[in-house]
C-alpha positions as CSV (number, residue, x, y, z in Angstrom):
1,M,-116.8,29.8,34.2
2,T,-117.3,26.7,32.2
3,T,-115.5,28.3,29.3
4,T,-112.6,29.3,31.6
5,R,-112.4,25.7,33.0
6,H,-112.3,24.3,29.4
7,T,-109.5,26.8,28.4
8,L,-107.5,25.7,31.5
9,K,-107.9,22.1,30.7
10,R,-106.8,22.7,27.1
11,A,-103.8,24.6,28.3
12,R,-102.8,21.9,30.7
13,A,-103.1,19.3,28.0
14,G,-101.0,21.3,25.7
15,L,-98.3,21.7,28.3
16,L,-98.4,17.9,29.1
17,A,-98.1,17.2,25.4
18,V,-95.1,19.5,25.2
19,A,-93.5,17.9,28.2
20,L,-94.0,14.4,26.8
21,A,-92.6,15.5,23.5
22,C,-89.5,16.9,25.3
23,A,-89.1,13.7,27.4
24,S,-89.4,11.6,24.2
25,L,-86.8,13.6,22.5
26,A,-84.4,13.5,25.4
27,A,-85.0,9.8,25.6
28,S,-84.1,9.3,21.9
29,A,-80.9,11.4,22.0
30,W,-78.3,9.3,20.4
31,E,-75.8,7.3,22.4
32,P,-73.2,4.7,21.4
33,S,-74.6,1.1,21.4
34,K,-71.1,-0.6,21.3
35,P,-67.6,0.2,22.2
36,I,-66.1,3.4,20.9
37,E,-62.9,2.9,18.8
38,F,-60.5,5.8,19.5
39,V,-58.0,5.9,16.7
40,V,-54.5,7.4,17.2
41,P,-52.8,8.0,13.8
42,A,-49.3,7.8,15.5
43,G,-47.2,5.4,17.6
44,T,-47.5,4.6,21.3
45,G,-46.1,6.9,23.9
46,G,-46.4,10.0,21.8
47,G,-48.5,13.1,22.8
48,A,-51.6,12.0,20.7
49,D,-51.3,8.6,22.2
50,Q,-51.1,9.9,25.8
51,M,-54.0,12.2,25.3
52,A,-56.2,9.5,23.9
53,R,-55.3,7.0,26.7
54,F,-56.0,9.8,29.3
55,V,-59.5,10.5,27.8
56,Q,-60.1,6.7,27.8
57,G,-59.2,6.4,31.5
58,V,-60.9,9.5,32.8
59,A,-64.2,8.7,30.9
60,A,-64.2,5.2,32.4
61,K,-63.3,6.4,36.0
62,N,-66.0,9.1,35.9
63,K,-68.6,6.9,34.1
64,L,-69.0,9.4,31.4
65,T,-69.8,6.9,28.6
66,A,-72.1,3.8,28.9
67,Q,-69.7,2.1,26.4
68,P,-65.9,1.6,26.9
69,I,-63.5,3.5,24.8
70,I,-60.8,1.4,23.1
71,V,-57.7,3.1,21.9
72,V,-56.2,1.7,18.6
73,N,-52.9,2.9,17.1
74,K,-52.8,3.2,13.4
75,S,-49.6,4.9,12.5
76,G,-48.8,3.4,9.2
77,G,-47.9,5.9,6.4
78,A,-47.3,8.8,8.8
79,G,-50.8,8.3,10.1
80,A,-52.5,7.7,6.7
81,E,-53.6,4.3,7.9
82,G,-55.7,5.9,10.6
83,F,-57.1,8.7,8.5
84,L,-58.1,6.5,5.6
85,D,-59.7,4.1,8.1
86,I,-62.0,6.9,9.4
87,K,-62.6,8.2,5.9
88,G,-63.7,4.9,4.6
89,D,-66.1,4.2,7.5
90,K,-68.7,6.5,6.4
91,G,-71.6,7.1,8.9
92,N,-70.0,5.1,11.7
93,P,-70.5,7.0,14.9
94,H,-68.7,4.5,17.0
95,K,-65.2,5.7,15.9
96,I,-63.3,8.8,16.6
97,I,-59.8,9.9,15.8
98,I,-57.5,12.2,17.5
99,T,-55.5,14.5,15.2
100,L,-52.1,16.1,15.2
101,S,-50.3,18.1,12.5
102,N,-50.2,15.0,10.3
103,L,-53.8,15.8,9.6
104,F,-52.3,18.3,7.2
105,T,-48.7,17.2,6.6
106,T,-49.4,13.6,5.5
107,P,-51.6,14.3,2.6
108,L,-49.5,17.3,1.5
109,A,-46.3,15.2,1.7
110,T,-47.5,12.0,0.3
111,G,-50.4,12.7,-1.9
112,V,-52.5,10.1,-0.2
113,P,-56.2,10.7,-1.1
114,F,-57.3,12.2,2.2
115,N,-58.0,15.8,3.4
116,W,-59.4,16.9,6.6
117,R,-62.5,17.9,5.0
118,D,-63.3,14.3,4.3
119,L,-63.9,13.8,7.9
120,T,-66.4,15.4,10.3
121,P,-64.7,18.0,12.7
122,V,-65.9,17.6,16.3
123,Q,-63.6,19.5,18.8
124,M,-60.3,21.1,19.3
125,L,-59.3,19.9,22.7
126,A,-56.0,21.8,23.1
127,L,-53.0,23.2,21.3
128,D,-49.7,21.5,22.0
129,Q,-46.3,23.2,22.4
130,F,-42.8,22.2,21.1
131,V,-39.8,22.5,23.2
132,L,-36.1,22.3,22.3
133,W,-34.5,19.6,24.4
134,V,-31.0,18.2,24.8
135,N,-29.6,15.7,27.1
136,E,-29.0,16.9,30.8
137,E,-25.3,16.2,30.3
138,S,-25.1,18.2,27.1
139,P,-22.6,21.1,27.2
140,Y,-25.3,23.5,26.0
141,K,-26.9,25.0,29.0
142,T,-29.1,27.5,27.1
143,A,-31.0,27.8,23.9
144,K,-28.5,30.4,22.6
145,A,-25.5,28.3,23.3
146,Y,-27.0,25.3,21.4
147,Y,-28.1,27.6,18.5
148,D,-24.7,29.2,18.3
149,A,-23.0,25.7,18.2
150,V,-25.1,24.7,15.3
151,K,-24.3,27.8,13.5
152,A,-20.6,27.3,14.1
153,G,-20.7,23.7,13.4
154,T,-20.2,21.7,10.2
155,P,-23.1,20.6,8.1
156,N,-24.9,17.7,9.4
157,Q,-22.9,17.6,12.6
158,F,-25.8,17.9,15.0
159,K,-28.3,15.0,15.0
160,M,-32.0,16.2,15.6
161,G,-34.4,13.3,16.5
162,G,-38.2,13.6,15.6
163,T,-41.4,11.8,15.0
164,G,-41.8,10.6,11.3
165,S,-40.5,12.2,8.1
166,K,-41.9,15.4,6.5
167,Q,-44.1,15.9,9.6
168,E,-44.1,18.7,12.3
169,D,-40.7,17.7,13.9
170,Q,-38.9,17.8,10.6
171,I,-40.7,21.0,9.5
172,I,-39.5,22.7,12.7
173,T,-36.0,21.2,12.1
174,V,-35.9,22.7,8.6
175,M,-37.1,26.1,10.1
176,L,-34.2,26.0,12.7
177,E,-31.7,24.9,9.7
178,K,-32.7,27.9,7.6
179,A,-32.4,30.3,10.6
180,A,-29.0,29.0,11.5
181,G,-27.8,28.6,7.9
182,K,-26.6,25.1,8.7
183,K,-27.9,21.7,7.7
184,M,-28.6,19.2,10.5
185,T,-29.1,15.4,10.4
186,Y,-32.6,14.6,11.0
187,I,-33.4,11.1,12.3
188,P,-37.0,10.0,12.3
189,F,-38.5,7.6,14.8
190,K,-42.0,6.2,15.2
191,G,-43.3,8.3,18.1
192,G,-42.4,10.9,20.6
193,G,-41.9,8.4,23.3
194,D,-39.1,6.7,21.3
195,V,-37.6,10.1,20.4
196,A,-37.3,11.0,24.1
197,V,-35.6,7.7,24.9
198,Q,-33.1,8.2,22.1
199,L,-32.1,11.6,23.6
200,V,-31.9,10.1,27.1
201,G,-29.6,7.4,25.6
202,K,-27.5,10.2,23.9
203,H,-28.0,8.6,20.4
204,I,-29.0,12.1,19.1
205,D,-28.1,15.6,20.1
206,S,-31.5,17.3,20.5
207,T,-35.3,17.0,19.9
208,V,-38.2,19.2,19.5
209,N,-40.6,16.9,21.4
210,N,-43.9,18.0,22.9
211,P,-43.7,18.7,26.5
212,I,-45.7,15.7,27.6
213,E,-43.5,13.4,25.6
214,A,-40.3,14.3,27.6
215,E,-41.8,15.5,30.9
216,S,-41.1,12.5,32.8
217,H,-37.4,12.4,31.7
218,W,-36.9,16.1,32.5
219,R,-38.5,15.5,35.9
220,A,-35.9,12.7,36.5
221,G,-33.0,14.8,35.5
222,K,-32.3,13.0,32.3
223,L,-33.1,15.9,29.9
224,R,-32.8,19.6,29.7
225,A,-35.4,22.0,28.4
226,L,-34.0,25.0,26.6
227,C,-36.9,27.0,25.1
228,V,-40.5,26.8,24.0
229,M,-41.6,27.5,20.4
230,D,-44.4,29.9,21.1
231,K,-44.6,33.7,21.1
232,D,-45.6,33.6,24.8
233,R,-44.0,31.8,27.7
234,L,-45.8,28.9,29.2
235,T,-48.1,29.8,32.2
236,Y,-47.7,26.6,34.4
237,K,-45.7,27.8,37.5
238,E,-45.6,24.6,39.5
239,K,-42.0,23.1,39.7
240,V,-41.3,20.1,37.5
241,T,-37.7,19.8,38.4
242,A,-36.2,20.9,41.6
243,T,-35.5,24.3,40.1
244,Q,-37.7,24.9,37.1
245,S,-41.3,25.0,36.1
246,W,-42.7,25.2,32.6
247,S,-43.0,29.0,33.1
248,D,-39.3,29.4,33.6
249,L,-38.6,28.3,30.0
250,P,-37.7,31.2,27.7
251,T,-39.3,31.5,24.3
252,C,-37.0,30.3,21.6
253,A,-37.4,33.7,19.8
254,S,-36.1,35.6,23.0
255,A,-32.9,33.3,22.7
256,G,-32.4,34.3,19.1
257,I,-34.1,31.2,17.5
258,P,-36.9,32.6,15.2
259,V,-39.1,29.5,15.3
260,E,-42.7,29.4,16.5
261,Y,-45.1,26.4,16.0
262,L,-48.3,25.1,17.7
263,M,-49.9,21.8,17.1
264,L,-53.5,20.7,17.1
265,R,-54.9,18.1,19.5
266,G,-58.4,17.7,18.0
267,I,-61.1,15.1,17.6
268,F,-62.9,14.1,14.2
269,M,-65.4,11.5,13.2
270,A,-66.2,9.6,10.1
271,P,-67.9,11.5,7.2
272,G,-71.8,11.1,7.1
273,V,-72.4,11.1,10.8
274,T,-75.5,13.0,12.2
275,P,-75.5,16.2,14.1
276,D,-76.9,14.6,17.2
277,Q,-74.1,11.9,17.0
278,V,-71.5,14.8,16.8
279,K,-73.3,16.5,19.8
280,Y,-72.9,13.4,21.9
281,Y,-69.0,13.7,21.6
282,T,-68.9,17.4,22.0
283,D,-71.0,17.1,25.2
284,L,-68.6,14.2,26.3
285,F,-65.5,16.3,25.8
286,A,-67.2,19.3,27.5
287,K,-67.7,17.1,30.6
288,I,-64.0,15.9,30.3
289,R,-62.7,19.4,30.0
290,A,-64.6,20.5,33.1
291,L,-62.9,17.9,35.3
292,P,-60.0,18.7,37.6
293,E,-58.1,15.8,36.1
294,W,-58.2,17.5,32.7
295,K,-56.7,20.7,34.2
296,E,-54.0,18.6,35.9
297,F,-53.3,16.9,32.5
298,L,-52.9,20.2,30.8
299,A,-50.5,21.4,33.4
300,K,-48.4,18.2,33.2
301,G,-48.1,18.5,29.4
302,A,-48.0,22.2,29.3
303,F,-50.7,22.4,26.8
304,K,-52.2,25.7,25.6
305,D,-55.9,25.5,26.7
306,S,-57.8,26.2,23.7
307,A,-61.2,24.7,22.7
308,L,-63.1,25.2,19.5
309,S,-66.1,23.4,17.9
310,G,-68.6,24.1,15.0
311,Q,-67.6,26.8,12.3
312,P,-64.7,28.5,14.3
313,F,-63.0,25.1,14.4
314,V,-63.6,24.7,10.7
315,D,-62.2,28.2,10.0
316,W,-59.2,27.5,12.1
317,L,-58.6,24.2,10.2
318,G,-58.7,26.0,6.8
319,Q,-56.2,28.6,8.0
320,N,-53.8,26.0,9.4
321,E,-53.9,23.8,6.3
322,Q,-52.7,26.7,4.3
323,M,-50.0,27.6,6.8
324,H,-48.7,24.0,6.6
325,R,-48.8,24.2,2.8
326,V,-46.6,27.2,2.9
327,L,-44.2,25.7,5.4
328,M,-43.9,22.4,3.5
329,K,-43.4,24.2,0.2
330,E,-40.6,26.2,1.7
331,A,-39.1,23.0,3.1
332,G,-39.5,21.1,-0.2
333,F,-41.7,18.4,1.3
334,L,-44.8,18.8,-1.0
335,A,-45.7,15.7,-3.0
336,Q,-44.7,16.1,-6.7
């Protein structure tokens, strides 16, 4: 009996020690001790900027972080300013960056000493679509009508507005030019918000803006959406205009325009951060993705709901870097 009691006491003591160790481990899990700087390697008003500011607002509203998130735009050098800032801040866990396709295109086009492998991949938040837009008063009611006009027009007749040079918008423009067999005049602007405003003002003939960058103008009856550059139609059925939802848009391929392209919206950290610091942010974004506000944001911007982290995210990044290398070589955009 005495031996049994001693055995039970030892077992209880062991369980208590394990419980205390677990509690200590939980208490020591890393959390930010100062404000989190959220770098946007693009201008204000664009898709990356809007997503970063949404995250900032929803995290504060739902008290998901003890420290505030501060959005900082660092768009210089086609986003190189932002990427080099993160690369050079080794081991700093109080800084994250949202990425778009300039994660691949900027180093490939400029030769700037940066590669996505220089950073710490955290989370794919979503994939962003591209839509072919014209002004609502444009004579082109369908994607086919617009495409046929480009093919029948004179070289450089049509003005395509886009974000930056030798980035995703211009890559898509070159793809469209090659399909149509006709050069266009590509006009770069600082961000997707500026691009949409220029189309509203009829200073350009078309754009390939992300949905969220032009949604408010489409809703207001200022712009017309012609087609989406994905192999599948969008799934969002709620009406944006009086007559159309995102799901009503045909694919560009079905309209005879053989152009498909999706863009990353992902999160990275500086090199040299620890696994528990990365885990803090993957947990944070898991909480954000579970919110109804996130679902509403995805629907508003017609994002493709896709989330990756860990090795699957790393594998996806390697594949897409190679895809962009091929596309940029074909467009003649690779740095010499």
